[in-house]
Coordinates of C-alpha atoms and ligand atoms in Angstrom, one line a residue:
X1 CA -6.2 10.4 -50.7
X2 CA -7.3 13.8 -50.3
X3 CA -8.1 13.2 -46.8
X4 CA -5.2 11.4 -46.3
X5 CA -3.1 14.6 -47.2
X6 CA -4.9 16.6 -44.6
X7 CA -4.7 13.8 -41.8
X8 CA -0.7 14.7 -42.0
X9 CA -0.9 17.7 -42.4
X10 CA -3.0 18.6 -39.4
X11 CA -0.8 15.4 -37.5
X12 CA 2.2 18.4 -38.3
X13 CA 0.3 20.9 -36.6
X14 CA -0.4 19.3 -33.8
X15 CA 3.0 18.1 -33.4
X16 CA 4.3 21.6 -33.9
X17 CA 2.0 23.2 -31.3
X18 CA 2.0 20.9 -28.9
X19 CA 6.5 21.7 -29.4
X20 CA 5.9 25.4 -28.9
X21 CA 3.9 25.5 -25.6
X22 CA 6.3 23.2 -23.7
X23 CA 6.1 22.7 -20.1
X24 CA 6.5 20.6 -16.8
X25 CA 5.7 17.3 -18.6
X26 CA 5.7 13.6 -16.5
X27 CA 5.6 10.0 -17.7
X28 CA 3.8 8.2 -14.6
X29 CA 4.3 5.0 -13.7
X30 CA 1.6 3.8 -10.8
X31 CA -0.3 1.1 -10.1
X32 CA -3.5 3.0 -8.9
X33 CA -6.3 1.3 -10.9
X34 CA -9.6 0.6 -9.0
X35 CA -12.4 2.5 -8.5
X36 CA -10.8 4.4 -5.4
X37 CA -7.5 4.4 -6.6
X38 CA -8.4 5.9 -10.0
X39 CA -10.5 8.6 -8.5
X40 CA -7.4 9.5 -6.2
X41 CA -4.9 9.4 -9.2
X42 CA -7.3 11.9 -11.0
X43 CA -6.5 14.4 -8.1
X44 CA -3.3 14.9 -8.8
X45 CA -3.5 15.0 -12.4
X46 CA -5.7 17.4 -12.4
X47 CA -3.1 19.4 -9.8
X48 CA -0.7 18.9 -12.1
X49 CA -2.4 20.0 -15.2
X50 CA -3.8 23.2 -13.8
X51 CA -0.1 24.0 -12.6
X52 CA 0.9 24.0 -16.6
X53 CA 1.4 20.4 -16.5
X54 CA 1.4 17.5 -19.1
X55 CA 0.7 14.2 -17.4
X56 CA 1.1 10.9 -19.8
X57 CA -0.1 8.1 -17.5
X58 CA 1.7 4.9 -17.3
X59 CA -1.0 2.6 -15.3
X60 CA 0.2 -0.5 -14.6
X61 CA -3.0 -2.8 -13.0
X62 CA -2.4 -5.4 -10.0
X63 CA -2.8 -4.7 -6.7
X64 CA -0.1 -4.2 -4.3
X65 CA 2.1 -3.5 -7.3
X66 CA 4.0 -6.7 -8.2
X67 CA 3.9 -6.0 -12.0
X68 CA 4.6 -2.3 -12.2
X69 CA 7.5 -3.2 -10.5
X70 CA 8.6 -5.5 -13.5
X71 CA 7.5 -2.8 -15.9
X72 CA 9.7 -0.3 -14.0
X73 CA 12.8 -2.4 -14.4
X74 CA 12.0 -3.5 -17.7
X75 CA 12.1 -0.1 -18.2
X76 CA 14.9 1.2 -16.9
X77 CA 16.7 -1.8 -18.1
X78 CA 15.9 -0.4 -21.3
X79 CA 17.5 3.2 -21.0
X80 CA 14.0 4.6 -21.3
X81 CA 12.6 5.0 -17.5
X82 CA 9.7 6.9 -16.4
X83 CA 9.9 10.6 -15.4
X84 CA 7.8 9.5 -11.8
X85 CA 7.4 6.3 -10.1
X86 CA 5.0 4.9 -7.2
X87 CA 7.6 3.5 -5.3
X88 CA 8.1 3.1 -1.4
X89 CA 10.2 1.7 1.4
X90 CA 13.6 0.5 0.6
X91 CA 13.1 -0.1 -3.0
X92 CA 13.6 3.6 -2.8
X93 CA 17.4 2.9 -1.7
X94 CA 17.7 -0.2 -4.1
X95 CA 17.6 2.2 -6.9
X96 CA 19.4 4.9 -5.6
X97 CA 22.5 2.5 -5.5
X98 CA 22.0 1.5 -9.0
X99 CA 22.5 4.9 -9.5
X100 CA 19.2 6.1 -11.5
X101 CA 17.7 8.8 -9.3
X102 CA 17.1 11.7 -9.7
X103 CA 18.2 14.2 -6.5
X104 CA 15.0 16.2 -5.4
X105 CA 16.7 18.3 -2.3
X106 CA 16.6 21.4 -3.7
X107 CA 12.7 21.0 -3.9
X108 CA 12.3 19.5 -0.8
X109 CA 14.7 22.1 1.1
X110 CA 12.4 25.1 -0.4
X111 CA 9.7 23.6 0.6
X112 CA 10.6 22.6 4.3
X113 CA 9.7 18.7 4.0
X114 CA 12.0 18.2 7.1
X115 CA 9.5 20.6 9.3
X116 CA 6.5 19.3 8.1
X117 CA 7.0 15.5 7.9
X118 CA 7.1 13.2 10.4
X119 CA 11.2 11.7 11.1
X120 CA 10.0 8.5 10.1
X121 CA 8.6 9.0 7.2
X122 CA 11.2 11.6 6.4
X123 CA 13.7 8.6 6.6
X124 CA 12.0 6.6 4.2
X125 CA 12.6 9.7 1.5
X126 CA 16.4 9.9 2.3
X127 CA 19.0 8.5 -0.1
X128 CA 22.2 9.2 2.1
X129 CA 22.1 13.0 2.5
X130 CA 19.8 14.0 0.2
X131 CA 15.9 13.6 -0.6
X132 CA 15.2 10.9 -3.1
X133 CA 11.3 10.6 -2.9
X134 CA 7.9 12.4 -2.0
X135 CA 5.9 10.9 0.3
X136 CA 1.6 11.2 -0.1
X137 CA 0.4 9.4 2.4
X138 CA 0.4 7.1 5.7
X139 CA -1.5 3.9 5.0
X140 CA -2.3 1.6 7.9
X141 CA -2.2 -2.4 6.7
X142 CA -3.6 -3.8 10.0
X143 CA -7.1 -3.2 9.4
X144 CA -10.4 -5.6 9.6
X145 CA -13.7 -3.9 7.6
X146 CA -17.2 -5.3 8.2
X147 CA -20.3 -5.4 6.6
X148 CA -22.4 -3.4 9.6
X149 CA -25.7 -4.9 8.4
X150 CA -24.1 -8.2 8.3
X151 CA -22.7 -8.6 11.7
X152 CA -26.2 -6.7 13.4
X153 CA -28.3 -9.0 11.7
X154 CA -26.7 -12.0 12.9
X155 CA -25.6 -10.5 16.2
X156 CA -21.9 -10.1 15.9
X157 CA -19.2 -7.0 17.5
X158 CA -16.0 -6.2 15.6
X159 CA -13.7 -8.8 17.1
X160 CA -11.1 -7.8 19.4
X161 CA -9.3 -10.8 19.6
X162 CA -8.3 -13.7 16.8
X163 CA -10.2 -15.9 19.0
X164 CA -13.2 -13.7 19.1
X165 CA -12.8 -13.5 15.2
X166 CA -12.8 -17.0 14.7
X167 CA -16.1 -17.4 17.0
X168 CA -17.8 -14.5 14.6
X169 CA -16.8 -16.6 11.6
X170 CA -17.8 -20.0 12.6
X171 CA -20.8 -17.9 13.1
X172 CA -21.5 -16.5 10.1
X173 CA -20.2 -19.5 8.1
X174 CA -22.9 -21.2 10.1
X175 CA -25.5 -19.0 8.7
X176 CA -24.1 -19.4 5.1
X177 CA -22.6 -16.1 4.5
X178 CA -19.1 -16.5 3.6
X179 CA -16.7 -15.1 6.9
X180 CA -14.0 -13.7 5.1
X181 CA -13.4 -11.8 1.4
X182 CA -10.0 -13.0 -0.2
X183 CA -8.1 -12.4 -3.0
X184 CA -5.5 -15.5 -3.2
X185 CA -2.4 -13.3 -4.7
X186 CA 0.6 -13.8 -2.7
X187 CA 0.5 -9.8 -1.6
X188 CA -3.2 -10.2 -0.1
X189 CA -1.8 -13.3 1.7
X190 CA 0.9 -11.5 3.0
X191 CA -1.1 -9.0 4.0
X192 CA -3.2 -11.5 6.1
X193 CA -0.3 -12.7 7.4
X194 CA 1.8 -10.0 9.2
X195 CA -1.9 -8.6 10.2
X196 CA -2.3 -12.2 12.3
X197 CA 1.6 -11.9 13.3
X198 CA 1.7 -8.6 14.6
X199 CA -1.5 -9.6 17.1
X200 CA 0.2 -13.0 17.7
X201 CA 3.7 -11.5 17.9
X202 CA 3.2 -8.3 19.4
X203 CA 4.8 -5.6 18.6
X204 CA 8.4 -6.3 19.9
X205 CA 8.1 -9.8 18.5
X206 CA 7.1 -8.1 14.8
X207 CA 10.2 -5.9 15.0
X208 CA 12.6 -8.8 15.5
X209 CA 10.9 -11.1 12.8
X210 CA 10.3 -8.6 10.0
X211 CA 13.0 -6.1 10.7
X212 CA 15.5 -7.3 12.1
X213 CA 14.8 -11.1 10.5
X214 CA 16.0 -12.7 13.9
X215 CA 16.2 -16.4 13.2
X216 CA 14.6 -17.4 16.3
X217 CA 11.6 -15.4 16.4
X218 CA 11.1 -16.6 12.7
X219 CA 11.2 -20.3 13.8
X220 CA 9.3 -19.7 17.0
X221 CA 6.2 -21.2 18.9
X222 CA 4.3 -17.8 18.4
X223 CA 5.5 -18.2 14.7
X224 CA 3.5 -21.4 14.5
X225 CA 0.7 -19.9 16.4
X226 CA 0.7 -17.4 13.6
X227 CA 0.5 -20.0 10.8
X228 CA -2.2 -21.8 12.3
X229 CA -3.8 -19.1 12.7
X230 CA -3.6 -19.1 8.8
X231 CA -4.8 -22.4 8.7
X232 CA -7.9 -21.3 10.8
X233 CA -8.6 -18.4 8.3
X234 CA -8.1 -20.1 5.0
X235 CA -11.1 -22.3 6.2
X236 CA -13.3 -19.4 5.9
X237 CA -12.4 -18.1 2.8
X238 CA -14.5 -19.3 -0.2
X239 CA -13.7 -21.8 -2.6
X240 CA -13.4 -19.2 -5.4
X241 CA -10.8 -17.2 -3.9
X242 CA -7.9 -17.9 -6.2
X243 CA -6.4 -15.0 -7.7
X244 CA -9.5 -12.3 -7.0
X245 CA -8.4 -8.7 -6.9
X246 CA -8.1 -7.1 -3.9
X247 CA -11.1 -4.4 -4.8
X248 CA -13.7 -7.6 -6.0
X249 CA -13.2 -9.1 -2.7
X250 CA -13.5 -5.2 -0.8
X251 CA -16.8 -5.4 -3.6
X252 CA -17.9 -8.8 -1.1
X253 CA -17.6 -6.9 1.7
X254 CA -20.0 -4.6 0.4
X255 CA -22.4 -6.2 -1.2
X256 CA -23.4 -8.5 2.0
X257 CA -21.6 -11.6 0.5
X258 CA -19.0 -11.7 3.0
X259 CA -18.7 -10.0 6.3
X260 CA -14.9 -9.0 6.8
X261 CA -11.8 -8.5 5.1
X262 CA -8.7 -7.6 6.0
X263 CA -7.0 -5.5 3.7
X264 CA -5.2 -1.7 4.2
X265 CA -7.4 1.7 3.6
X266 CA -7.0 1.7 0.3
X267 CA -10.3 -0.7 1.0
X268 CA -12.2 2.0 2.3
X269 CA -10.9 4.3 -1.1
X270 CA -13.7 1.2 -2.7
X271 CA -15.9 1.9 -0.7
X272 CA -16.5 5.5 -0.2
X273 CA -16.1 5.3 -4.1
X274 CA -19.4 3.2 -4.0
X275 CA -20.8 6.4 -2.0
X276 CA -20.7 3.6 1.0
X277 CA -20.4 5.2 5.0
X278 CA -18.3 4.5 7.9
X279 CA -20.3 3.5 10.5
X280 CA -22.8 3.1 8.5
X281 CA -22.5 0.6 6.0
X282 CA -19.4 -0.7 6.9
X283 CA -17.3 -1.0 10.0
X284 CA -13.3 -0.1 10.8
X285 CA -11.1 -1.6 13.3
X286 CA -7.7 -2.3 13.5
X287 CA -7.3 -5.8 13.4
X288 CA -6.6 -8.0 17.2
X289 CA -3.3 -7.0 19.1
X290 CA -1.5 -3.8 19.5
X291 CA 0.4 -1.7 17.4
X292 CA 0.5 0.2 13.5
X293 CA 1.7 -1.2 10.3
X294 CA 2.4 1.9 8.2
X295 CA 2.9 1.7 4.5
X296 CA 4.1 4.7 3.1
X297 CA 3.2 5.6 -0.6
X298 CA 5.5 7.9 -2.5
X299 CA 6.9 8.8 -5.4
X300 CA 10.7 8.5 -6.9
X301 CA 12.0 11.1 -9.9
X302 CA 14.2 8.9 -12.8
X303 CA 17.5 9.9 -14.0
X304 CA 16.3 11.8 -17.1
X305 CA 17.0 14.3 -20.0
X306 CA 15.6 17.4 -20.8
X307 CA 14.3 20.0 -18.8
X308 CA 10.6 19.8 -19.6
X309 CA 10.7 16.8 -18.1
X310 CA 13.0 17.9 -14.9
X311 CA 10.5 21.1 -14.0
X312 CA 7.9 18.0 -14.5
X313 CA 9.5 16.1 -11.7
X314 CA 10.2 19.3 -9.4
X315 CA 6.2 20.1 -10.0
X316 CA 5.4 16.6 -9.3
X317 CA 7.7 16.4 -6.0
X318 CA 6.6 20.0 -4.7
X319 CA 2.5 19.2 -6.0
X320 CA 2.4 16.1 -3.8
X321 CA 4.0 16.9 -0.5
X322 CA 1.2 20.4 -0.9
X323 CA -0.8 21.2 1.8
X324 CA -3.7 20.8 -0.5
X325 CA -3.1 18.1 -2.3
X326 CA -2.3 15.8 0.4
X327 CA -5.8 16.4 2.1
X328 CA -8.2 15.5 -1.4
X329 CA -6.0 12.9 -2.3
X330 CA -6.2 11.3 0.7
X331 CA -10.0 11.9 1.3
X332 CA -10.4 9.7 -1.8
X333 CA -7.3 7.0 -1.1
X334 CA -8.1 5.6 2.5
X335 CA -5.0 7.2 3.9
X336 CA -4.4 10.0 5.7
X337 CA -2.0 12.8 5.3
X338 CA 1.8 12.3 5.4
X339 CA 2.5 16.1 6.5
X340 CA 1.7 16.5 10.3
X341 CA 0.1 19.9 9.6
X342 CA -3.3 19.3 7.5
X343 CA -6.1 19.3 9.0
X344 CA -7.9 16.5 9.7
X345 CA -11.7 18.4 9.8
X346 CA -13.0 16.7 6.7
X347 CA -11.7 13.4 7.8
X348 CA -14.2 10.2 8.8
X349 CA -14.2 8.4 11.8
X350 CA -11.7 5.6 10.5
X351 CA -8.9 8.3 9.5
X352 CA -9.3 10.0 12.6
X353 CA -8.4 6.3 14.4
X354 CA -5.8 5.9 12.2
X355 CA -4.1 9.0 12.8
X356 CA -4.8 8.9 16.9
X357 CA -3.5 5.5 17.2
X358 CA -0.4 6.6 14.7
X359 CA 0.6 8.9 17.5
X360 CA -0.1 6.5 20.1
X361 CA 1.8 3.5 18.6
X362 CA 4.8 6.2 17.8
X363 CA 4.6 7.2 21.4
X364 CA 5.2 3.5 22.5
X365 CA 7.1 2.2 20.1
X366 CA 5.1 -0.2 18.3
X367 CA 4.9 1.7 15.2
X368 CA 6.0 -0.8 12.2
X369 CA 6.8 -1.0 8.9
X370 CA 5.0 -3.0 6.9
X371 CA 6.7 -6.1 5.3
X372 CA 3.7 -7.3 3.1
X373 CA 3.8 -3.5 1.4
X374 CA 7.7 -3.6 0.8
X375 CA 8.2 -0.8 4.1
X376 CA 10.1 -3.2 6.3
X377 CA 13.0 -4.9 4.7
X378 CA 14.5 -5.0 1.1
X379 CA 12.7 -7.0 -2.0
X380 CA 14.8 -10.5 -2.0
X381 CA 14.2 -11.0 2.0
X382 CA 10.3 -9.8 1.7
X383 CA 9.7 -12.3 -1.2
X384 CA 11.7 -14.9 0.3
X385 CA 9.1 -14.7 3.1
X386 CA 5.9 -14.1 1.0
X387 CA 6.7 -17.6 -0.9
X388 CA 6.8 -19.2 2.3
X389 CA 3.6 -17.7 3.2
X390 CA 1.7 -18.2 -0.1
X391 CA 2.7 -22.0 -0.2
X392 CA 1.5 -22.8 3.4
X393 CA -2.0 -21.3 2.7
X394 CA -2.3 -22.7 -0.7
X395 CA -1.6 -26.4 0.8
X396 CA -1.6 -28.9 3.6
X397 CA 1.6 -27.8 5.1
X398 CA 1.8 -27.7 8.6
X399 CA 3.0 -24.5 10.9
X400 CA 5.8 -26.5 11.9
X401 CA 7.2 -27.2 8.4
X402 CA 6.3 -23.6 7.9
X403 CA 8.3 -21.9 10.3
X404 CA 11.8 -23.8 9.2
X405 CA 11.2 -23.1 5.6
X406 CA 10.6 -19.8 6.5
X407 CA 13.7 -19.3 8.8
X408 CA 15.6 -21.1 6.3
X409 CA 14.5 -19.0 2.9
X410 CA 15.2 -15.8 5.1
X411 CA 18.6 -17.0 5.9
X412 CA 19.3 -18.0 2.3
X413 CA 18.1 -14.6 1.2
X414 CA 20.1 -12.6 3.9
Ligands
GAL501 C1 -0.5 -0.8 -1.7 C2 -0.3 0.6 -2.0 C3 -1.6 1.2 -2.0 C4 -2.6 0.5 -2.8 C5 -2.6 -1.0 -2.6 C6 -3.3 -1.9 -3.6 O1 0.8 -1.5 -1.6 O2 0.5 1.2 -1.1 O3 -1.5 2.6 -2.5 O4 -2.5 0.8 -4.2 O5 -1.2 -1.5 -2.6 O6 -2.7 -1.8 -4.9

């Protein structure tokens, strides 16, 4: 009983302390939970905490970020959103017009984001004429990593072409090492997907299926050269792929299980986490065909009361576009720096690829949003497409039949 007594009374305490040193606070909703991810996360809390910050973390797990997305609106459904949210592409503008934003110009106008970020990215941060999100990164989605002791030891180069990849993994499937790591979710397959239709398509063909959702590039030839294609890898998957995470199958990769995967840099977040080198232990290369799939990670600022929690978000929104924090984080994430003006000295090989061939693809136009990471069009027209993409690997159904359910469910959805 005794004890009880002081229990409350020291719970009072606490409560009455923690009331008098108010600051900066944030509720956080992200979806950064493996091993790379979590280490990266930690960069910015720590950021935020040494800038007088309180950080209450709202992790939500699963890859590509499916179900923090239904916490979000479950959320904000409820009158009760988060202070910050991971959020990208035009989900951004989705929730602008239902009117629950909160405005960040003033931050972003003091601290020049217009001079410092690229105009593409900058668009992605725009709610009509003022800044609605920080950006933290550039991701690239088209990316095949290797197993380097796996491909010398059974004589294999980083394919350049799909046909060259299928060659390596008749290969290696020959030699009993499973070809590719997969996760079967619908995002991974997605992700598989647009990699194999942006080599297919090329980059003009890419643009007119995935942004502009031109009908007859969706029900065209090279669209059914792109699901076969599918067809082709889901034979060299293993038979235990159904519903792995994205980091257990980057964990394949690693471990000499499997030789490739094809998966965005947050994979190489895993494995520099696992104290793995590029070049070294494993391999980078963007996967066959030309062009960049960018994916743009960044956070949005809720509609909310009180101002511990507003100088939270303007801290949050000024930490993250920071010089600083943009380098470390991205060190530990995969990515590389949203803001053109960090140096890119501590950098590894693979960034330094990403960010040349960033400029390149920019220069000739084949720089693309990424549909499978919500960059490229809006959420009914992306999952309309990803159900299309997830039944076809997951069943007999051939390219043909594919390609008119997909025109059709992108028609419906338009
Ligand atoms: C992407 C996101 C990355 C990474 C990945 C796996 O969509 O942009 O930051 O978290 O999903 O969850």
């Amino acid at each position: 009983m005794k004890s009880y007594v002081l229990g409350a009374v020291s719970g009072l305490a606490i409560v009455a302390s923690t009331a008098a040193s108010a600051g900066p606070e944030a509720e956080v909703l992200h979806y950064w939970t493996s091993g790379g991810e979590a280490k990266s996360v930690a960069v910015l809390q720590e950021e935020f905490a040494s800038n007088g910050g309180t950080w209450t973390d709202m992790p939500v797990a699963g890859g590509g970020g499916d179900a923090a997305m239904t916490a979000l609106r479950a959320r904000v459904l409820s009158g009760n959103a988060p202070t910050a949210v991971q959020l990208k592409g035009p989900a951004i503008q989705e929730w602008y017009e239902e009117g629950v934003l909160a405005d960040i110009t003033a931050v972003a106008e003091a601290n020049n984001w217009a001079d410092v970020l690229p105009a593409s990215i900058a668009g992605h941060m725009k709610c009509e004429d003022t800044w609605c999100a920080a950006p933290v990164n550039v991701h690239r989605v088209d990316w095949i990593w290797a197993n380097a002791d796996v491909l010398n030891a059974n004589g294999i180069a980083m394919p350049t072409t799909w046909d060259e990849f299928n060659a390596a993994a008749e290969k290696l499937q020959a030699a009993g090492i499973i070809p590719l790591a997969h996760g079967g979710q619908a995002w991974q397959d997605a992700t598989v997907f647009e990699a194999v239709a942006l080599g297919i398509l090329g980059a003009d063909g890419f643009r007119k299926a995935f942004v502009d959702l031109d009908i007859d590039t969706l029900k065209s030839d090279e669209m059914v050269a792109v699901f076969d294609q599918m067809r082709t890898m889901r034979g060299f998957v293993d038979d235990n792929f159904s519903g792995r995470d994205w980091n257990l199958a980057t964990a394949m990769v690693m471990n000499g299980e499997a030789a490739f995967q094809i998966m965005g840099d947050w994979a190489k977040g895993e494995f520099l986490a696992a104290g793995k080198a590029p070049g070294e232990d494993f391999l980078c290369a963007s996967t066959p065909g030309e062009g960049f799939l960018y994916n743009v990670d960044s956070f949005a600022m809720f509609d909310v009361d009180g101002d511990d929690k507003k100088a939270g978000q303007e801290l949050l929104a000024k930490l993250v576009v920071g010089q600083n924090f943009q380098k470390v984080f991205n060190l530990n994430k995969g990515s590389i720096p949203a803001r053109t003006d960090v140096s890119l000295d501590e950098f590894d090989s693979c960034a330094l690829l990403s960010a040349d061939d960033m400029q390149a693809s920019s220069d000739s136009g084949s720089l693309l949003p990424s549909y499978a990471h919500g960059m490229a069009m809006r959420g009914a027209q992306a999952g309309a497409i990803t159900d299309v993409v997830t039944a076809h690997f997951n069943s007999d159904m051939s390219s043909q039949e594919a390609v008119e359910m997909l025109a059709n469910a992108v028609a419906n959805s338009l």
